[in-house]
PDB file of C-alpha atoms in Angstrom:
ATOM      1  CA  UNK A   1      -2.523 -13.975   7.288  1.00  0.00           C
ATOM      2  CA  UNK A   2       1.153 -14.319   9.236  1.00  0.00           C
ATOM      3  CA  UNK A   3       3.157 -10.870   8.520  1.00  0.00           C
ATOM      4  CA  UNK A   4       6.526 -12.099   8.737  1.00  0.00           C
ATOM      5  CA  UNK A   5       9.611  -9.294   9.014  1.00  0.00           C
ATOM      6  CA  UNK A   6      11.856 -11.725  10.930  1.00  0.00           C
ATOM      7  CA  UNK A   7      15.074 -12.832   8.975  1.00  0.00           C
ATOM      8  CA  UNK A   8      15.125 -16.213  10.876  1.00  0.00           C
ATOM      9  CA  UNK A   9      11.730 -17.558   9.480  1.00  0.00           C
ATOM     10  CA  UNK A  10      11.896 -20.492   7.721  1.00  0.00           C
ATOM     11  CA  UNK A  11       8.316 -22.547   6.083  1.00  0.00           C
ATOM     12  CA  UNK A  12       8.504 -25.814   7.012  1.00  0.00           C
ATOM     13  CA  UNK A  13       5.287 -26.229   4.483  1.00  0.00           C
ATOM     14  CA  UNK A  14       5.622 -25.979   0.961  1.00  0.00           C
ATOM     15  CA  UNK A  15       4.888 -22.816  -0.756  1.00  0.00           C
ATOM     16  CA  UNK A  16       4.127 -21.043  -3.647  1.00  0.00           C
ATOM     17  CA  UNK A  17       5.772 -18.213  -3.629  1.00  0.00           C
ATOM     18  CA  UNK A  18       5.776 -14.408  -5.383  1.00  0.00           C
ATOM     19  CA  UNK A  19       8.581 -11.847  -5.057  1.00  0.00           C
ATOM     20  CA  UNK A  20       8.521  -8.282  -6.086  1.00  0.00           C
ATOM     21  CA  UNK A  21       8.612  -4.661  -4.436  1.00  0.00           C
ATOM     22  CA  UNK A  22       4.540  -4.710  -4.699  1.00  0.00           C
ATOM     23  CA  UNK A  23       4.320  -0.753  -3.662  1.00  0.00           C
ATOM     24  CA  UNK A  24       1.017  -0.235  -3.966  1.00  0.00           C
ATOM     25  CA  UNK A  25       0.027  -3.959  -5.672  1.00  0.00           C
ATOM     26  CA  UNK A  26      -1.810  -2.172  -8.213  1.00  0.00           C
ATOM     27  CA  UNK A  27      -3.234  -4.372 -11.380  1.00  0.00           C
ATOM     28  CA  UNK A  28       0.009  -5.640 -12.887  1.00  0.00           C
ATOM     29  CA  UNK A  29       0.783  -6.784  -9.122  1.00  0.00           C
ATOM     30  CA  UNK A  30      -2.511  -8.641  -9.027  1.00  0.00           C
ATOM     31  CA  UNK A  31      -2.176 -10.845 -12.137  1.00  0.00           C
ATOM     32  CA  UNK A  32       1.261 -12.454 -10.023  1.00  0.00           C
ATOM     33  CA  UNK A  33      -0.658 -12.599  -6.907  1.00  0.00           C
ATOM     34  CA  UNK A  34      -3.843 -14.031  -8.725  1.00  0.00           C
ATOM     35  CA  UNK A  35      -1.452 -16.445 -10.486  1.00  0.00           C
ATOM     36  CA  UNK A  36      -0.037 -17.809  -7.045  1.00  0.00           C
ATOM     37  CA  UNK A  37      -3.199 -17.827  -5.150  1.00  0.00           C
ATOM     38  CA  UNK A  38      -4.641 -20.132  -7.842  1.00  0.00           C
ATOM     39  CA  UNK A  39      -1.706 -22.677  -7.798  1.00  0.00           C
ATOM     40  CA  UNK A  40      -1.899 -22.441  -4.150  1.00  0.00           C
ATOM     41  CA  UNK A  41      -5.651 -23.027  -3.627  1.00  0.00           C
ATOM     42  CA  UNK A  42      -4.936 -26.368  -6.538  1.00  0.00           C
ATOM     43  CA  UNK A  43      -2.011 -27.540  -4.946  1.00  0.00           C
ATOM     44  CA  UNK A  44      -3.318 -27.153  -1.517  1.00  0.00           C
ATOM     45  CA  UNK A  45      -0.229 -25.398  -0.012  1.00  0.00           C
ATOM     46  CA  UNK A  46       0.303 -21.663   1.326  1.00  0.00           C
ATOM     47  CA  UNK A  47       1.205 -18.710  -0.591  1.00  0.00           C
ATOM     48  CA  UNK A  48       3.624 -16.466   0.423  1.00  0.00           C
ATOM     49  CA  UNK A  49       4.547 -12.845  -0.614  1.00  0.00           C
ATOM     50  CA  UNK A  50       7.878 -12.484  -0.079  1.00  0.00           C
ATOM     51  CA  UNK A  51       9.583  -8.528  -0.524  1.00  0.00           C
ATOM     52  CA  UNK A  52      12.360  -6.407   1.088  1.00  0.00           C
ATOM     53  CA  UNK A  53      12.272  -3.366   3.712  1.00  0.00           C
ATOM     54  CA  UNK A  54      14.543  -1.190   2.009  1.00  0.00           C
ATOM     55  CA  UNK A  55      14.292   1.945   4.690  1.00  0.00           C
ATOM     56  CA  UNK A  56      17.640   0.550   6.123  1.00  0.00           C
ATOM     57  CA  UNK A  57      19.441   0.558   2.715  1.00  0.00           C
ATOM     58  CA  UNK A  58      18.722   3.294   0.964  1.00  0.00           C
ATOM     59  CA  UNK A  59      19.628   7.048   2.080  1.00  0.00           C
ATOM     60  CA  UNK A  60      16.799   8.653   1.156  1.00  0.00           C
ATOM     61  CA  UNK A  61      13.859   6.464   0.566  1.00  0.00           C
ATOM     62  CA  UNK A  62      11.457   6.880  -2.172  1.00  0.00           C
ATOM     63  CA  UNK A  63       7.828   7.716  -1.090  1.00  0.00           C
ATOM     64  CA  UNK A  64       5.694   4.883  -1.185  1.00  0.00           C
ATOM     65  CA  UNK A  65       2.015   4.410  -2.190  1.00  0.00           C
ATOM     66  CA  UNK A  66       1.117   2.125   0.327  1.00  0.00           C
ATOM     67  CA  UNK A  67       2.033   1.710   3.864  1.00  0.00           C
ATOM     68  CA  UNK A  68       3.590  -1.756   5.211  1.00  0.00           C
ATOM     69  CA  UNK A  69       0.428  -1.932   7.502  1.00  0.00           C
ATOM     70  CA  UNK A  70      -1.459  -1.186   4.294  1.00  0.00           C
ATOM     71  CA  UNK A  71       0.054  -3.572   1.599  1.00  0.00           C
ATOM     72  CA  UNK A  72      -0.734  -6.380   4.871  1.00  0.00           C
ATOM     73  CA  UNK A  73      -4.479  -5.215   4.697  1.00  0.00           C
ATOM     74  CA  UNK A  74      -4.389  -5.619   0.325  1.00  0.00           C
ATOM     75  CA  UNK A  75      -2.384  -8.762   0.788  1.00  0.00           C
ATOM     76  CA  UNK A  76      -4.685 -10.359   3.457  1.00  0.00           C
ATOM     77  CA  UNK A  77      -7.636  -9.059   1.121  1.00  0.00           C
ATOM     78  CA  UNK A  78      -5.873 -11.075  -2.137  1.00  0.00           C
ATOM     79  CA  UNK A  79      -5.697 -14.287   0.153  1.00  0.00           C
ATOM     80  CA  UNK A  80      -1.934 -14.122   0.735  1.00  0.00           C
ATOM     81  CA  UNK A  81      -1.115 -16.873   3.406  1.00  0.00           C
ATOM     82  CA  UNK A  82       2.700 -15.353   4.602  1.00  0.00           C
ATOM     83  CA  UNK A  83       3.310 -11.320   3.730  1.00  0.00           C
ATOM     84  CA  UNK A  84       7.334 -12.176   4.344  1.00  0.00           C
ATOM     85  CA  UNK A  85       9.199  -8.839   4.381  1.00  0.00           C
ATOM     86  CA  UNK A  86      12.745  -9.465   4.587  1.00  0.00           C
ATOM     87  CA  UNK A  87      15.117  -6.647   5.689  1.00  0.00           C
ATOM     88  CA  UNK A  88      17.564  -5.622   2.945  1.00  0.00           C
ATOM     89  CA  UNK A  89      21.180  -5.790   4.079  1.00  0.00           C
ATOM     90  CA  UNK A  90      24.649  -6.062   2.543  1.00  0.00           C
ATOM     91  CA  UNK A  91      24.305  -9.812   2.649  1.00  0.00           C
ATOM     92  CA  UNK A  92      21.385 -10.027   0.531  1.00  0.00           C
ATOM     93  CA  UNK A  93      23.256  -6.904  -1.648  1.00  0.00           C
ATOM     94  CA  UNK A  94      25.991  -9.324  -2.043  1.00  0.00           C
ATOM     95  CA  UNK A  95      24.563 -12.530  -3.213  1.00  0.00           C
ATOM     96  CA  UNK A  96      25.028 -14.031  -6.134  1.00  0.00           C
ATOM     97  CA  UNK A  97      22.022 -15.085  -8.434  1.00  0.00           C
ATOM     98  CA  UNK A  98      22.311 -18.455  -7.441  1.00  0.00           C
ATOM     99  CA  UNK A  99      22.860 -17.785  -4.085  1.00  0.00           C
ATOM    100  CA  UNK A 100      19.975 -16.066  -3.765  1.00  0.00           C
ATOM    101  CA  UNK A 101      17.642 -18.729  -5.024  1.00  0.00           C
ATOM    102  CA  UNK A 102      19.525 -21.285  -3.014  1.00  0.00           C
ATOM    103  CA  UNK A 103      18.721 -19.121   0.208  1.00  0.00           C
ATOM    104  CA  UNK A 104      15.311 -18.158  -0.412  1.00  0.00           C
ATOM    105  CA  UNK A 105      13.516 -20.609  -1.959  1.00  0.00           C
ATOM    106  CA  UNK A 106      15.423 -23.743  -0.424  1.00  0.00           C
ATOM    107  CA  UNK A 107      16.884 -22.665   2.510  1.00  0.00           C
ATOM    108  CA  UNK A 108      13.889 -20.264   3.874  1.00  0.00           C
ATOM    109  CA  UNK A 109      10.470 -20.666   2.192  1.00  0.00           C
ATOM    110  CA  UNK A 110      10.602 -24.485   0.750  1.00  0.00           C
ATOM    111  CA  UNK A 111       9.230 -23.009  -2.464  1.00  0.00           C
ATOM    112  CA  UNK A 112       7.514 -25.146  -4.882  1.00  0.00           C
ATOM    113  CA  UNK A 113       6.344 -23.107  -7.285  1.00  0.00           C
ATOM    114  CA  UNK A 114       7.818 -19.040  -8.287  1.00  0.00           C
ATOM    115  CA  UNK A 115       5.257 -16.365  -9.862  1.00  0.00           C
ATOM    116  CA  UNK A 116       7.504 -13.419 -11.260  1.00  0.00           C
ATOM    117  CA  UNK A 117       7.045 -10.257 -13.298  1.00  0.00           C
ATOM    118  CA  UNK A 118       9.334 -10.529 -16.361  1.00  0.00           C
ATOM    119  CA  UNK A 119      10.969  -7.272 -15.135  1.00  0.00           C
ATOM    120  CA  UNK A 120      11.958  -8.791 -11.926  1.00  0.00           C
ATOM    121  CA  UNK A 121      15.643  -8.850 -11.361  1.00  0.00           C
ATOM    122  CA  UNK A 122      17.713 -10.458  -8.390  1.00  0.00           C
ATOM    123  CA  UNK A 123      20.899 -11.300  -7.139  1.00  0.00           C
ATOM    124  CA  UNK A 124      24.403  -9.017  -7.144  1.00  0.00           C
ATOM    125  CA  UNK A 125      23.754  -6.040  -8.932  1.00  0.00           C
ATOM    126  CA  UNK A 126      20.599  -7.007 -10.404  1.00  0.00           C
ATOM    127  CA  UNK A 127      22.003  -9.545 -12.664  1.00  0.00           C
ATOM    128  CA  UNK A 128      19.665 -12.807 -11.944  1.00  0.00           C
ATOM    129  CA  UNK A 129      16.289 -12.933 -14.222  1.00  0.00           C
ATOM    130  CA  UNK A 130      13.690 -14.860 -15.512  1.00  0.00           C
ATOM    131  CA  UNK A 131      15.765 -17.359 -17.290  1.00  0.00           C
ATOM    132  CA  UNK A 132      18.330 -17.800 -15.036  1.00  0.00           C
ATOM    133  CA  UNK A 133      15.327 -18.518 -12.409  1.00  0.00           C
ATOM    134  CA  UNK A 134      13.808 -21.134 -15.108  1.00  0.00           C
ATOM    135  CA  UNK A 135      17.232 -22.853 -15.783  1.00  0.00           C
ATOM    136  CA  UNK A 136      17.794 -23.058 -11.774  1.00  0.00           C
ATOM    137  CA  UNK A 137      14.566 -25.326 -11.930  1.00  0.00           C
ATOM    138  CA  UNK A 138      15.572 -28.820 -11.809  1.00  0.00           C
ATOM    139  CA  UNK A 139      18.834 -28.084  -8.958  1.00  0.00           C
ATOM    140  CA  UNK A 140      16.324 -26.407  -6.503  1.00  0.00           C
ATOM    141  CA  UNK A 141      13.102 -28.254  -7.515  1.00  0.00           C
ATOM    142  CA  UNK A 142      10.779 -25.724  -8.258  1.00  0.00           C
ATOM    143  CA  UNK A 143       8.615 -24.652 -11.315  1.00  0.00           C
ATOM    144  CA  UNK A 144       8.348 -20.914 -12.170  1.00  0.00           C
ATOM    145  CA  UNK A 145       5.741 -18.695 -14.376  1.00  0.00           C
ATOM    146  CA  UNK A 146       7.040 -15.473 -15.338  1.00  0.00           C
ATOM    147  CA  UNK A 147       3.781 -13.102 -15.860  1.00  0.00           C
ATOM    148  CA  UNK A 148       4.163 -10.372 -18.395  1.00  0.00           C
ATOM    149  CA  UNK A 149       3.477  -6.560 -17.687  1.00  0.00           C
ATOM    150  CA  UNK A 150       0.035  -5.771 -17.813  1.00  0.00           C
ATOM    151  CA  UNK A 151      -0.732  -2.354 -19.634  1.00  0.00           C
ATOM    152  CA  UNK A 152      -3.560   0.418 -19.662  1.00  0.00           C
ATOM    153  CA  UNK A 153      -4.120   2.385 -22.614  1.00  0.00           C
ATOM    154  CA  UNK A 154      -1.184   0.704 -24.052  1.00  0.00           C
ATOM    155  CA  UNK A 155       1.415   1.559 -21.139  1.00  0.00           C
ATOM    156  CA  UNK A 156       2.732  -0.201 -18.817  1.00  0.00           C
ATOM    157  CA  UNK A 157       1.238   0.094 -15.299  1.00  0.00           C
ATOM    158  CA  UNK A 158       4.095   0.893 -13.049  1.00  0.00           C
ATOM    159  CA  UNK A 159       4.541   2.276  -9.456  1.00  0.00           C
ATOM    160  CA  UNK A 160       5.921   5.591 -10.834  1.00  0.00           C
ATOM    161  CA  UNK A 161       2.792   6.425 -12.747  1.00  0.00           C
ATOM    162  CA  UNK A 162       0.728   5.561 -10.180  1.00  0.00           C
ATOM    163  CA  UNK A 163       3.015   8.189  -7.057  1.00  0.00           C
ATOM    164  CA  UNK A 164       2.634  10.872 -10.718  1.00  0.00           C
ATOM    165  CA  UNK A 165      -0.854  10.503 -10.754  1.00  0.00           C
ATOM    166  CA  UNK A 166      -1.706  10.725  -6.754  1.00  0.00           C
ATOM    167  CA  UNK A 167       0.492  13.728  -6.649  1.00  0.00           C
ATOM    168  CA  UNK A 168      -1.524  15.412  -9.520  1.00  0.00           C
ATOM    169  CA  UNK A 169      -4.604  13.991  -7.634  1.00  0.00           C
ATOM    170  CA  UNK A 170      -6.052  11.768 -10.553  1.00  0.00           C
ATOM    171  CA  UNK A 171      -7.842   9.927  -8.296  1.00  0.00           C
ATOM    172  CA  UNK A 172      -9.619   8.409 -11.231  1.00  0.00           C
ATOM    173  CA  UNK A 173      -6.724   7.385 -13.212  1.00  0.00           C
ATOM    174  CA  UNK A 174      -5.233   5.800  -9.907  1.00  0.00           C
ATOM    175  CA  UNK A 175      -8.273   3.508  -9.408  1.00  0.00           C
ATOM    176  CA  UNK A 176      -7.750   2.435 -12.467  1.00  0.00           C
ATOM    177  CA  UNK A 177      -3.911   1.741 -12.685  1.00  0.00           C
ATOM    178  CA  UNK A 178      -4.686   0.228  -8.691  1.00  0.00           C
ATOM    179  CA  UNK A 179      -7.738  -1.758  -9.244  1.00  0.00           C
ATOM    180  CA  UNK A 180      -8.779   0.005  -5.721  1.00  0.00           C
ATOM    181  CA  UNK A 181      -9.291   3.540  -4.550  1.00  0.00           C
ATOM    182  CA  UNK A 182      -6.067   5.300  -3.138  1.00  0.00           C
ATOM    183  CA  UNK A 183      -6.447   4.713   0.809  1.00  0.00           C
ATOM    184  CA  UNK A 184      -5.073   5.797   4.361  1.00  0.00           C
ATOM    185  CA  UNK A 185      -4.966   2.833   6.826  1.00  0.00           C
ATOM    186  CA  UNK A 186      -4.081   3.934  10.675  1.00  0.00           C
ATOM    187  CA  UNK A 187      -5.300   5.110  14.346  1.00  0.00           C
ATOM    188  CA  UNK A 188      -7.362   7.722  15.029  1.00  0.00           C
ATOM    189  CA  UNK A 189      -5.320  10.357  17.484  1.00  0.00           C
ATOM    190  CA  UNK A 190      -6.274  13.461  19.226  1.00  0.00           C
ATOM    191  CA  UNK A 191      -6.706  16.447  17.774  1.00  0.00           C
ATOM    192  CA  UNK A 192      -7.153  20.131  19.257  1.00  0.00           C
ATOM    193  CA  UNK A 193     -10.878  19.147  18.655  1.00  0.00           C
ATOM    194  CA  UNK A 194     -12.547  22.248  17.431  1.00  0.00           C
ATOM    195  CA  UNK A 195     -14.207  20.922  14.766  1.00  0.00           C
ATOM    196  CA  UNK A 196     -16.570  19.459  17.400  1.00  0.00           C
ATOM    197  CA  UNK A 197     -17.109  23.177  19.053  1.00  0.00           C
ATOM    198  CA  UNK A 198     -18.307  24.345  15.466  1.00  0.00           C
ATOM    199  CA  UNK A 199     -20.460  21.539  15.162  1.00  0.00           C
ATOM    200  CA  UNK A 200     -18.116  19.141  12.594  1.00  0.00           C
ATOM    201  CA  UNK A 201     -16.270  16.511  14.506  1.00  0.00           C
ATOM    202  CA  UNK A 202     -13.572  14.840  12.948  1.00  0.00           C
ATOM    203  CA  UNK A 203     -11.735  11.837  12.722  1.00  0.00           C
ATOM    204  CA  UNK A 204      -7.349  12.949  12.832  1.00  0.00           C
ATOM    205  CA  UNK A 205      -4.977  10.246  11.032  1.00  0.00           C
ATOM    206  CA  UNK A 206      -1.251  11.529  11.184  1.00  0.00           C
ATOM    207  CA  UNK A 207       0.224   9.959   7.954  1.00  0.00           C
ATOM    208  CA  UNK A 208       3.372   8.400   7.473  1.00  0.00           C
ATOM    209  CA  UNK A 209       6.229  10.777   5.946  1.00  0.00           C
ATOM    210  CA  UNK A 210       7.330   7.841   3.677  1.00  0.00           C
ATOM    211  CA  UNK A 211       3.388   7.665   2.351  1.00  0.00           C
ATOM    212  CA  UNK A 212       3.019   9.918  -1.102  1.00  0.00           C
ATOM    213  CA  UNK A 213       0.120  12.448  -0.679  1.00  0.00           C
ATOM    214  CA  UNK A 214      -2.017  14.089  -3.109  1.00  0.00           C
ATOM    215  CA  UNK A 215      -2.549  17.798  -3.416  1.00  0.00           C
ATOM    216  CA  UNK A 216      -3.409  19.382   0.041  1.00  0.00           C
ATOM    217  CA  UNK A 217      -6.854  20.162   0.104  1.00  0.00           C
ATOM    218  CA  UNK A 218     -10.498  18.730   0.601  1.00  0.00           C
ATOM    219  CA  UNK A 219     -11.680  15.535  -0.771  1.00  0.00           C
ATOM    220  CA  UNK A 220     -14.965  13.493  -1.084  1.00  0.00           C
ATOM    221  CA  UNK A 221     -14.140  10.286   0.744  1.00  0.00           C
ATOM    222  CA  UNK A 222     -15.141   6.805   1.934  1.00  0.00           C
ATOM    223  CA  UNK A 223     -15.159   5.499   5.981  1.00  0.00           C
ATOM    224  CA  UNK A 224     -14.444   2.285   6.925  1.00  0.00           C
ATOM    225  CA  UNK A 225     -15.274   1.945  10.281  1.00  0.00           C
ATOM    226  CA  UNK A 226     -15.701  -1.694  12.267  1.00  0.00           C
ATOM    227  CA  UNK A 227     -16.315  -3.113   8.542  1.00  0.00           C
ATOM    228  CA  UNK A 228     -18.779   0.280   8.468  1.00  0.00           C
ATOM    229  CA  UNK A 229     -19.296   2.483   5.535  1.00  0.00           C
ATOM    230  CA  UNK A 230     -19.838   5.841   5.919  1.00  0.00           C
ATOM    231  CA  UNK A 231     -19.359   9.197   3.532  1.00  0.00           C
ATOM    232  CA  UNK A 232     -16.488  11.608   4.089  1.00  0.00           C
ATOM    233  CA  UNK A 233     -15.101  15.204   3.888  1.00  0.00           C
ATOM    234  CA  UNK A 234     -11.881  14.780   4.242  1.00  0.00           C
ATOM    235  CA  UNK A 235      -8.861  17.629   4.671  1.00  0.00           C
ATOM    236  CA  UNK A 236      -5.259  16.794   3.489  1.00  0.00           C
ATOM    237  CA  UNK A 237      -3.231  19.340   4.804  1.00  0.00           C
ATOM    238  CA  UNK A 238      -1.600  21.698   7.028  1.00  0.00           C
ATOM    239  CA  UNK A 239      -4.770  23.748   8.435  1.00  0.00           C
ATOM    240  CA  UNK A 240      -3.959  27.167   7.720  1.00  0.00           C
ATOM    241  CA  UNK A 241      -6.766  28.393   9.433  1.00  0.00           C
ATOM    242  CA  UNK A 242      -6.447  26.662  13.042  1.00  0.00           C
ATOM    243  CA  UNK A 243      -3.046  24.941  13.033  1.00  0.00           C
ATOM    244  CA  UNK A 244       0.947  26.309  13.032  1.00  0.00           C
ATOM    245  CA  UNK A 245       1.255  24.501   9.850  1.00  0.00           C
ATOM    246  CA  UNK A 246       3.654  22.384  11.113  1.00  0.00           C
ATOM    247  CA  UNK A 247       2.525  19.088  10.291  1.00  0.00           C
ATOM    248  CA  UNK A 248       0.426  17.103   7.935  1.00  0.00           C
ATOM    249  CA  UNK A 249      -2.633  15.856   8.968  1.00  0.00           C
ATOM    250  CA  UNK A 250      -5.589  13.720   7.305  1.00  0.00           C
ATOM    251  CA  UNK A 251      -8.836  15.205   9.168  1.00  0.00           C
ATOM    252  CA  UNK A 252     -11.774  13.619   8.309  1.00  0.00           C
ATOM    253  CA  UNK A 253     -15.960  14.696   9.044  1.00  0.00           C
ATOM    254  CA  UNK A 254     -17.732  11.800   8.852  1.00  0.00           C
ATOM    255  CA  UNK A 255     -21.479  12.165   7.707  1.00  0.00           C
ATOM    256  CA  UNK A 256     -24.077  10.329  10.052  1.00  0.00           C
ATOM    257  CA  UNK A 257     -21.788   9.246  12.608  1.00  0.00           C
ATOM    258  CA  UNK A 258     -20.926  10.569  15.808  1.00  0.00           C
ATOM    259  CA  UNK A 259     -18.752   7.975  18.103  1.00  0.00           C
ATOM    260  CA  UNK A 260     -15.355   7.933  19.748  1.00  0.00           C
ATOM    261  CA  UNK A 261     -13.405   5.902  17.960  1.00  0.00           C
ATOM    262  CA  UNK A 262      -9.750   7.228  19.492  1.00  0.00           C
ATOM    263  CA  UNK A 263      -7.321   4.716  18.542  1.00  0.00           C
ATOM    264  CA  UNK A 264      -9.271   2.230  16.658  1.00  0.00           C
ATOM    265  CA  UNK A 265      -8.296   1.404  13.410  1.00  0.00           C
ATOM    266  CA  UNK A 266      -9.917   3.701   9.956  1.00  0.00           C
ATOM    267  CA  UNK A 267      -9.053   3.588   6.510  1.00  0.00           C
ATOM    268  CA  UNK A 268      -9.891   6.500   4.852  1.00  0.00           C
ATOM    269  CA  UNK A 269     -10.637   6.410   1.029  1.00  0.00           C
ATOM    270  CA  UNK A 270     -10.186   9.247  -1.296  1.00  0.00           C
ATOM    271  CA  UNK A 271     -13.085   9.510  -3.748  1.00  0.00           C
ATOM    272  CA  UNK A 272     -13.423  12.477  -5.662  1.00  0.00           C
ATOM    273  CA  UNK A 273     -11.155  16.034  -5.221  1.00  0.00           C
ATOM    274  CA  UNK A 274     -13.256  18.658  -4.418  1.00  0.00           C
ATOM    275  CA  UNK A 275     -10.900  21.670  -3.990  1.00  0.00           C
ATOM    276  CA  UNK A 276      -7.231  23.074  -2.648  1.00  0.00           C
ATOM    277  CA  UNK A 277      -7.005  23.391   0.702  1.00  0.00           C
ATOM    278  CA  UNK A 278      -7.290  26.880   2.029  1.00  0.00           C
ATOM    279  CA  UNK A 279      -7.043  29.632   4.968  1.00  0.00           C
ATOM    280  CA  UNK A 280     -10.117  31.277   6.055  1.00  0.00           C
ATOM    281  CA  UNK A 281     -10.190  34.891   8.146  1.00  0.00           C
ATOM    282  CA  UNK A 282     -12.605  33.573  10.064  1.00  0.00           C
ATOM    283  CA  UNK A 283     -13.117  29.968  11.877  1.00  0.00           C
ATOM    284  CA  UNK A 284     -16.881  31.188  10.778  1.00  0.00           C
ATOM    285  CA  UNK A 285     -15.395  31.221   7.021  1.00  0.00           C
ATOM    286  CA  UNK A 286     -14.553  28.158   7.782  1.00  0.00           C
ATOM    287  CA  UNK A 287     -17.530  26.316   8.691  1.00  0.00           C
ATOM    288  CA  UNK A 288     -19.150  27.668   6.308  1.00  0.00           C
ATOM    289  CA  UNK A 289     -17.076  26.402   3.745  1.00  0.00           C
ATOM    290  CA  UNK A 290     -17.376  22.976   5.331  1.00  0.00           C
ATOM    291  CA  UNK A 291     -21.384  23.668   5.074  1.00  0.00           C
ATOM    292  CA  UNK A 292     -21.114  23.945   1.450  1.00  0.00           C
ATOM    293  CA  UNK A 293     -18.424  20.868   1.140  1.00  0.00           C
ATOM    294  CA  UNK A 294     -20.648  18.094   2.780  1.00  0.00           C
ATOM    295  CA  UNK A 295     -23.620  19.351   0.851  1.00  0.00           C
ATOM    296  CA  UNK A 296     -21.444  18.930  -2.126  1.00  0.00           C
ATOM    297  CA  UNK A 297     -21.157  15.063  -0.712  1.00  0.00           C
ATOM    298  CA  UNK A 298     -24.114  14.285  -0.196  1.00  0.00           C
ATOM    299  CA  UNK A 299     -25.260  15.336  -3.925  1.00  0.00           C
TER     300      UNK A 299
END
């Protein structure tokens, strides 16, 4: 897959192509991604995800489900061809509805077809929707499908609900409304590595401060390492008990493996909470906690 985030690319191929803020691409993402794949794969040309990096534009940016190096590893995984993520500036603030078709689906990614959610809104304050994009059809020579929300238990699946139910921990009810366990995608750094003095060695991921968390505390997990599987404790969390507290770390045991894996590439999924994160009086309180936590794991 080609992750694009340069505002000078321009497809010389015809494309189908999807737009949308897809944090997370939970299930109603899918069913526009599934949409475009399929008229891709019959049509024989690529498929590109096309979205804006809004961390220039707005003040204070919300939190966000997935990381940009995360929704590359779910789009590559969906067969996107192109993950295009185009820097939002005043210019694209400023265009017109019109415009904006005119630029990106013309002028940029020589769009054939357009997959949309029928909430999707473009163009100068929002005002461009799905039938202005199907009566712009014949002047820019495109066809567009406009995909209707999907629901679970008769709401709509949204972003919000799904940052709600990670920060309550749900972890059930986010699998659900994602179609994939909520995950942590990054590089293994150094930690003060006394978890491998009390005999628990651990993997250290520093997470992004735009990335929503869940509750701090201790969580059954999933290892992916070099296309690997392994089982997890994993700690979300300050570290009361050995750390300053100043930072938020994702500290992961990882059962039946012992390698050094410094700066390759994990993802960490989060399974099952197990309990709040806590401070011991003792590093010996500690590990016996952690005792008690993988045998909990490995059931």
């Amino acid at each position: 897959m080609l992750y694009v985030k340069d505002k000078n690319f321009i497809s010389k191929e015809n494309t189908v192509v999807t737009f949308g803020k897809f944090d997370g691409i939970h299930n109603g993402h899918r069913l526009l991604i599934e949409k475009a794949v399929r008229i891709g794969h019959e049509q024989g040309i690529k498929v590109v995800l096309c979205t804006f990096n809004m961390d220039n534009w707005n003040a204070k940016p919300q939190k966000a489900i997935t990381t940009p190096d995360e929704r590359a590893y779910i789009c590559e995984k969906y067969g996107i061809d192109v993950l295009y993520e185009y820097p939002f500036d005043n210019e694209i603030a400023g265009m017109l509805p019109e415009e904006f078709l005119k630029y990106f689906l013309k002028e940029k990614l020589n769009a054939k077809f357009v997959v949309i959610g029928a909430d999707w809104r473009f163009g100068k304050n929002r005002s461009g929707d799905a039938a202005l994009l199907k009566a712009y059809e014949d002047k820019y020579c495109y066809s567009s499908y406009v995909i209707e929300k999907e629901t679970y238990n008769n709401t709509e699946i949204s972003s919000t609900w799904i940052r709600n139910e990670i920060e309550k921990s749900d972890l059930s009810t986010v699998k659900k409304l994602l179609g994939y366990d909520y995950f942590f995608k990054g590089k293994v750094v150094h930690g003060k590595q006394l978890g491998r003095t009390i005999g628990f060695p651990t993997l250290n991921l520093i997470p992004s401060p735009n990335k929503i968390l869940p509750e701090y505390g201790v969580y059954e997990s999933e290892v992916v390492i070099d296309n690997h599987m392994y089982k997890g404790v994993t700690n979300i969390g300050i570290r009361p008990t050995i750390d300053d507290g100043t930072y938020v770390t994702v500290e992961t045991f990882v059962l039946d493996f012992d390698e050094d894996v410094y700066d390759s590439d994990v993802i960490i999924r989060l399974k099952k909470f197990i309990r709040p994160e806590q401070k011991f009086d003792s590093v010996n309180g500690l590990k016996k906690q952690l005792e008690a936590d993988i045998a909990f794991v490995r059931g």
